[in-house]
């Protein structure tokens, strides 16, 4: 049908320009971006069905797991997000408590099909589907379909269809933090299959409340409660047992620690599939409450510029901020702030191996940024009500008094040190993002 067809024109090079204080983004992919409305995003054969099915079963186990929530809270959360775009299929989700993130990437070599349109949906992986996935053997022929309202697995003339379900807001908050932590993570080491199997045998039994560390002795790796220099720290290590059934099937295991040890990510590599698994610093901390990107969200950017960057992201499907900044001669911090804005709406994910973002096609709602970040919303309210008084701003040091409910909070910002007298800061000491008072002071200082 003509309405399902996009006509692409390539007339000029991509550029982000600033003239007379106004910014505009010009795309090389399209002269005009139109997001189509095809009911089907992808249809094709999967080239590694056995390994993929085991990855999807593990992903389902993860999204049904919880490490700190009550049974009532468990009932409020749903199942995997599925994205088709740039010759790849991605299935991703969180544990119920949002402290574990997992993503199954079907690489371009892992499928033989047609990408009709780029798109994202959120579906329910229920018991009948998991049962059918468990029956798949290495030589089976498995066809996947991904559409706006459903995802289907087709084998031997039989189809298992999973319908679209609501995407939990808590997951969008978690996605913001995960991609931020990924972008701040660095490659650590690679283990072969035998080394990975040996390593996982050293995971202690039961729920582990203390930190464990990944150590190397000779050619063997192990987890130990004893800290050593340059060891990779993993909190809530018992969560790694979710991967026990996958480890014997992998080719290799890659490990990426966060620069400040706020998370650890593992990539299990198969021939045509990658399985990314990331855990928060502690098992009782969910990614959705970390507030890692709050400071990058305080700077106001024109709505039209954010919309233009969304179009650019949709058109390209994946990109590297540093590369865009270099090629287009744009300040990297500007690209990073735009990326953070889109990430806060759930529109961007991060691929550790490619060191760049990929796009999720979700509704473009700027209001989602404030609604999903109560500390940011609180900071805006403090500024709107003129409750922030900067008493000193000189020599890289800011001092301020912020009016609270019957009390005044005092904020001091000096170089990289930030302090506030509020309860949030006293409890978290800046480990889970800054409080609303520090956010408000920083934003006001920027505007002065």
XYZ file of C-alpha atoms in Angstrom:
448
model
C 0.000 0.000 0.000
C 1.222 3.494 -0.818
C 0.476 4.750 2.718
C 2.970 2.209 4.112
C 5.800 3.386 1.868
C 8.467 5.956 2.760
C 10.278 7.793 -0.020
C 13.815 8.731 1.018
C 15.798 11.600 -0.523
C 19.470 12.369 0.120
C 20.336 15.881 -1.036
C 22.515 17.419 1.671
C 24.944 16.448 4.409
C 23.685 16.200 8.000
C 24.370 19.242 10.158
C 23.348 20.893 13.393
C 23.689 24.657 12.953
C 23.389 27.677 15.222
C 22.576 31.045 13.701
C 21.429 34.146 15.571
C 20.985 32.103 18.736
C 18.748 29.526 17.043
C 19.661 25.904 16.384
C 18.480 23.648 13.593
C 19.215 20.053 12.713
C 19.433 19.040 9.046
C 19.348 15.361 8.150
C 21.244 13.527 5.448
C 18.938 10.512 5.716
C 15.730 12.300 4.762
C 14.695 15.615 3.349
C 11.560 15.056 5.418
C 11.096 12.520 8.228
C 7.800 10.685 8.267
C 7.252 7.905 10.762
C 5.039 5.408 8.998
C 2.141 3.405 10.376
C 2.732 -0.099 9.027
C 1.181 -2.760 11.322
C 4.250 -4.984 10.784
C 7.846 -4.000 11.568
C 9.663 -7.256 10.761
C 9.013 -10.710 9.363
C 11.707 -13.328 8.849
C 13.540 -16.521 9.776
C 15.814 -16.689 12.828
C 19.214 -18.272 12.159
C 20.089 -19.414 15.691
C 16.674 -20.465 17.076
C 17.857 -22.788 19.861
C 20.227 -20.322 21.501
C 17.779 -17.450 20.964
C 14.916 -19.380 22.538
C 17.066 -20.083 25.626
C 17.988 -16.402 25.818
C 14.319 -15.400 25.642
C 13.388 -17.913 28.346
C 16.107 -16.429 30.552
C 14.854 -12.920 29.777
C 11.349 -14.011 30.780
C 12.716 -15.417 34.050
C 14.405 -12.085 34.724
C 11.291 -9.970 34.175
C 9.395 -12.295 36.514
C 12.072 -12.047 39.216
C 12.229 -9.638 42.137
C 14.867 -9.026 44.748
C 13.071 -6.491 46.934
C 9.372 -6.100 46.011
C 6.172 -7.334 47.621
C 3.735 -9.657 45.753
C 1.354 -6.687 45.282
C 4.070 -4.634 43.605
C 4.977 -7.574 41.359
C 1.491 -7.606 39.869
C 1.894 -4.038 38.607
C 4.759 -4.748 36.203
C 4.736 -6.341 32.763
C 6.996 -7.943 30.151
C 9.645 -7.405 27.445
C 10.074 -4.462 25.097
C 10.709 -5.521 21.486
C 12.416 -3.192 18.989
C 13.007 -3.803 15.277
C 15.367 -1.429 13.516
C 18.692 -1.072 11.712
C 18.752 -4.768 10.727
C 18.536 -5.903 14.369
C 15.853 -7.252 16.701
C 16.153 -6.378 20.397
C 14.201 -7.849 23.327
C 14.771 -6.070 26.640
C 13.339 -5.827 30.117
C 13.900 -5.431 33.845
C 13.376 -7.578 36.871
C 10.253 -6.545 38.787
C 12.385 -4.574 41.230
C 14.215 -2.877 38.289
C 17.613 -3.801 39.759
C 18.434 -6.183 36.895
C 18.345 -5.181 33.215
C 18.629 -7.664 30.363
C 18.608 -7.391 26.579
C 18.674 -10.028 23.837
C 20.111 -8.684 20.572
C 19.477 -10.688 17.409
C 22.354 -9.459 15.259
C 22.005 -8.751 11.536
C 23.547 -12.189 10.850
C 20.968 -13.803 13.141
C 17.949 -13.205 10.963
C 16.965 -13.537 7.339
C 13.943 -11.356 6.839
C 12.515 -7.997 5.898
C 12.463 -4.861 8.047
C 9.310 -3.233 6.758
C 9.496 -0.348 9.215
C 11.395 0.606 12.374
C 9.260 0.183 15.474
C 8.905 -0.817 19.126
C 6.229 -2.677 21.075
C 5.822 -4.148 24.561
C 4.347 -7.643 24.855
C 3.390 -10.248 27.442
C 5.638 -13.333 27.463
C 3.225 -15.812 29.054
C 3.459 -19.477 30.014
C 2.293 -20.953 26.650
C 4.992 -18.997 24.777
C 7.729 -20.036 27.201
C 6.570 -23.646 26.852
C 6.798 -23.447 23.048
C 10.230 -21.794 23.194
C 11.413 -24.635 25.419
C 10.556 -27.164 22.697
C 12.748 -25.556 20.033
C 15.733 -27.617 18.851
C 18.902 -26.576 17.039
C 17.728 -27.489 13.521
C 14.186 -26.149 13.829
C 12.878 -23.484 11.478
C 11.572 -20.556 13.526
C 9.967 -17.449 12.008
C 9.529 -14.211 13.964
C 7.041 -11.415 13.289
C 7.119 -8.080 15.116
C 4.280 -5.606 14.740
C 2.668 -2.599 16.378
C 0.272 -4.663 18.465
C 1.809 -8.144 18.686
C 4.864 -10.364 18.398
C 4.553 -13.804 16.841
C 6.681 -16.963 16.751
C 5.832 -19.324 13.894
C 6.995 -22.959 13.635
C 5.737 -25.914 11.586
C 2.532 -24.126 10.625
C 1.722 -23.244 14.250
C 1.808 -19.657 15.539
C 2.172 -18.357 19.086
C 1.070 -14.728 19.289
C 1.744 -12.371 22.191
C -0.318 -9.187 22.377
C 0.824 -5.687 23.242
C 0.598 -4.630 26.900
C 1.219 -1.230 28.587
C 4.841 -0.202 29.108
C 5.455 0.441 32.833
C 6.610 3.981 33.620
C 9.104 2.499 36.063
C 10.816 0.763 33.159
C 11.241 4.017 31.240
C 12.900 5.520 34.325
C 15.153 2.471 34.529
C 16.036 2.692 30.833
C 17.246 6.270 31.366
C 19.665 5.195 34.094
C 20.830 2.018 32.363
C 21.879 3.778 29.167
C 23.619 6.468 31.243
C 25.567 3.848 33.214
C 26.371 1.967 30.001
C 27.821 5.099 28.425
C 30.061 5.472 31.504
C 31.178 1.830 31.538
C 34.425 0.558 30.092
C 35.486 -2.822 28.765
C 37.049 -4.915 31.520
C 37.880 -8.423 30.330
C 36.776 -11.390 28.210
C 36.401 -14.979 29.408
C 36.059 -18.046 27.202
C 33.310 -20.577 27.838
C 35.375 -22.791 30.179
C 36.557 -19.808 32.233
C 32.979 -18.493 32.465
C 31.638 -21.891 33.627
C 34.376 -22.089 36.277
C 33.625 -18.528 37.393
C 29.890 -19.134 37.837
C 30.565 -22.197 39.972
C 32.044 -19.837 42.579
C 28.803 -17.861 43.068
C 27.841 -18.400 46.747
C 24.516 -19.939 47.733
C 21.615 -17.945 49.162
C 20.999 -14.203 49.222
C 24.330 -12.398 49.526
C 24.240 -9.004 51.258
C 27.958 -8.227 51.076
C 29.978 -7.224 48.024
C 31.872 -9.827 46.018
C 34.847 -9.263 43.739
C 35.930 -10.871 40.472
C 39.508 -12.081 40.889
C 42.017 -13.830 38.622
C 44.449 -16.429 39.886
C 46.581 -17.874 37.120
C 44.240 -18.618 34.225
C 41.151 -19.053 36.415
C 38.620 -16.472 37.524
C 36.513 -16.601 40.680
C 34.200 -14.523 42.847
C 35.505 -13.740 46.321
C 34.356 -11.611 49.295
C 37.979 -10.456 49.624
C 38.748 -7.201 47.872
C 41.959 -6.795 45.902
C 43.469 -4.079 43.735
C 41.661 -3.506 40.423
C 39.091 -6.231 41.205
C 35.613 -5.763 39.693
C 33.020 -5.268 42.430
C 29.586 -6.903 42.074
C 26.825 -6.196 44.571
C 23.980 -8.668 45.031
C 25.968 -11.356 43.251
C 23.222 -13.961 43.770
C 21.347 -12.244 40.916
C 23.879 -13.709 38.477
C 22.390 -17.152 39.083
C 19.655 -16.142 36.621
C 22.262 -16.834 33.903
C 23.261 -20.350 34.981
C 21.438 -22.075 32.104
C 22.988 -19.810 29.453
C 26.648 -19.894 30.448
C 27.323 -23.444 29.070
C 26.050 -22.318 25.634
C 28.098 -19.142 25.109
C 31.191 -18.557 22.983
C 32.608 -15.936 25.342
C 31.698 -13.618 28.190
C 32.604 -9.916 28.207
C 32.466 -7.824 31.377
C 32.024 -4.039 31.566
C 32.269 -2.372 35.010
C 30.896 1.142 35.545
C 33.583 3.757 36.163
C 32.235 4.438 39.677
C 31.131 0.826 40.281
C 27.445 1.795 40.221
C 26.686 -1.209 38.007
C 28.325 -4.178 36.301
C 27.313 -5.429 32.850
C 27.964 -8.807 31.247
C 27.625 -9.614 27.550
C 27.194 -13.292 26.678
C 28.172 -13.755 23.039
C 26.773 -16.470 20.766
C 27.275 -16.825 16.998
C 24.389 -14.572 16.007
C 22.966 -13.385 19.335
C 24.238 -11.247 22.215
C 22.715 -11.304 25.688
C 23.428 -8.210 27.816
C 22.877 -8.480 31.571
C 23.398 -5.588 33.987
C 22.947 -5.381 37.763
C 22.658 -2.288 39.957
C 25.201 -1.588 42.695
C 23.134 -3.319 45.392
C 20.304 -5.822 45.040
C 17.859 -3.544 46.879
C 18.546 -0.614 44.532
C 16.591 -0.426 41.322
C 17.919 1.408 38.263
C 14.700 3.443 38.168
C 15.558 5.296 41.395
C 19.191 6.136 40.738
C 18.707 9.578 39.181
C 21.988 9.247 37.287
C 21.051 11.642 34.484
C 19.262 14.337 36.490
C 22.003 16.956 36.235
C 22.122 16.636 32.450
C 18.371 17.247 32.281
C 18.346 20.619 34.050
C 19.520 22.599 31.027
C 16.656 23.955 28.956
C 16.803 23.150 25.255
C 14.297 24.278 22.599
C 11.495 21.758 22.120
C 11.956 22.057 18.360
C 15.616 21.071 18.673
C 14.773 18.006 20.774
C 12.090 17.037 18.236
C 14.611 17.460 15.419
C 17.103 15.235 17.196
C 14.371 12.633 17.667
C 13.828 12.697 13.902
C 17.568 12.353 13.358
C 17.668 9.378 15.745
C 14.732 7.686 14.050
C 16.303 8.218 10.641
C 19.705 6.807 11.611
C 18.523 4.255 14.216
C 21.952 4.230 15.903
C 24.718 6.779 16.383
C 27.793 7.661 18.400
C 27.617 11.132 20.034
C 31.384 11.642 19.863
C 31.404 10.728 16.163
C 28.492 13.064 15.386
C 30.207 15.889 17.268
C 33.427 15.326 15.313
C 31.835 14.929 11.889
C 29.426 17.849 12.271
C 31.752 20.092 14.318
C 29.217 20.346 17.135
C 30.086 20.692 20.796
C 29.968 17.191 22.337
C 28.210 18.430 25.473
C 25.315 19.678 23.327
C 24.898 16.282 21.657
C 25.102 14.543 25.030
C 22.396 16.784 26.519
C 20.131 16.079 23.557
C 20.803 12.363 23.948
C 19.905 12.563 27.635
C 16.613 14.304 26.859
C 15.603 11.536 24.450
C 16.810 8.842 26.849
C 14.644 10.326 29.606
C 11.628 9.662 27.365
C 12.775 6.067 26.778
C 13.648 6.766 23.143
C 17.329 5.807 23.274
C 19.142 2.691 24.420
C 22.872 2.034 24.507
C 24.891 -0.740 22.879
C 28.081 -1.400 24.867
C 29.872 -3.285 22.111
C 29.148 -0.633 19.487
C 29.738 2.188 21.965
C 26.703 4.035 20.688
C 22.960 4.544 20.991
C 20.086 2.772 19.298
C 16.555 4.102 18.865
C 13.278 2.911 20.364
C 10.171 4.161 18.634
C 7.982 5.268 21.546
C 5.566 8.227 21.660
C 7.471 11.533 21.723
C 6.285 13.166 24.973
C 8.423 15.912 26.498
C 6.114 15.946 29.534
C 7.390 12.454 30.357
C 10.760 13.904 31.432
C 9.292 15.761 34.409
C 6.602 13.200 35.242
C 9.184 10.411 35.554
C 11.734 12.478 37.481
C 10.125 13.838 40.656
C 13.362 15.428 41.891
C 13.658 17.378 38.644
C 9.993 18.346 38.906
C 10.593 19.429 42.513
C 13.552 21.588 41.482
C 11.445 23.319 38.809
C 8.749 23.987 41.416
C 11.289 25.522 43.822
C 12.491 27.863 41.078
C 8.971 28.739 39.970
C 8.042 29.668 43.552
C 11.282 31.677 43.947
C 12.471 29.627 46.917
C 16.133 29.493 45.862
C 18.433 32.234 47.135
C 22.071 32.116 45.973
C 24.000 33.889 48.722
C 27.476 33.505 47.181
C 28.786 32.608 43.738
C 32.525 33.101 43.296
C 35.755 31.197 42.633
C 34.101 27.890 41.671
C 32.036 27.892 44.861
C 28.289 28.410 45.160
C 26.431 28.807 48.440
C 22.652 28.964 48.584
C 19.666 28.857 50.902
C 16.593 26.939 49.724
C 13.231 27.338 51.420
C 11.547 24.084 52.416
C 8.421 23.163 54.365
C 8.996 25.069 57.580
C 12.769 24.760 57.257
C 15.629 26.160 55.186
C 18.164 23.887 53.473
C 21.684 25.044 52.835
C 23.552 24.027 49.683
C 27.283 24.278 49.018
C 28.767 23.443 45.613
C 32.531 23.635 45.241
C 34.211 22.133 42.193
C 33.025 18.468 42.177
C 31.883 18.565 45.837
C 28.147 19.074 46.441
C 26.420 19.147 49.833
C 22.929 19.824 51.117
C 21.420 19.733 54.598
C 18.271 17.889 53.441
C 17.259 14.351 54.422
C 17.818 12.955 50.897
C 21.448 14.022 50.856
C 22.054 12.808 54.414
C 20.674 9.388 53.492
C 22.334 8.886 50.110
C 25.408 11.151 50.141
C 25.064 11.787 46.423
C 25.258 8.102 45.431
C 21.782 8.052 43.869
C 21.896 11.378 42.087
C 21.605 14.831 43.605
C 18.642 16.157 45.595
C 16.096 18.638 44.238
C 17.709 21.493 46.191
C 21.117 21.042 44.537
C 19.421 20.688 41.145
C 17.513 23.916 41.659
C 20.621 25.808 42.771
C 22.630 24.566 39.778
C 19.916 25.524 37.322
C 19.523 28.990 38.815
C 23.300 29.519 38.805
C 23.417 28.592 35.106
C 20.699 31.083 34.254
C 22.341 34.005 36.111
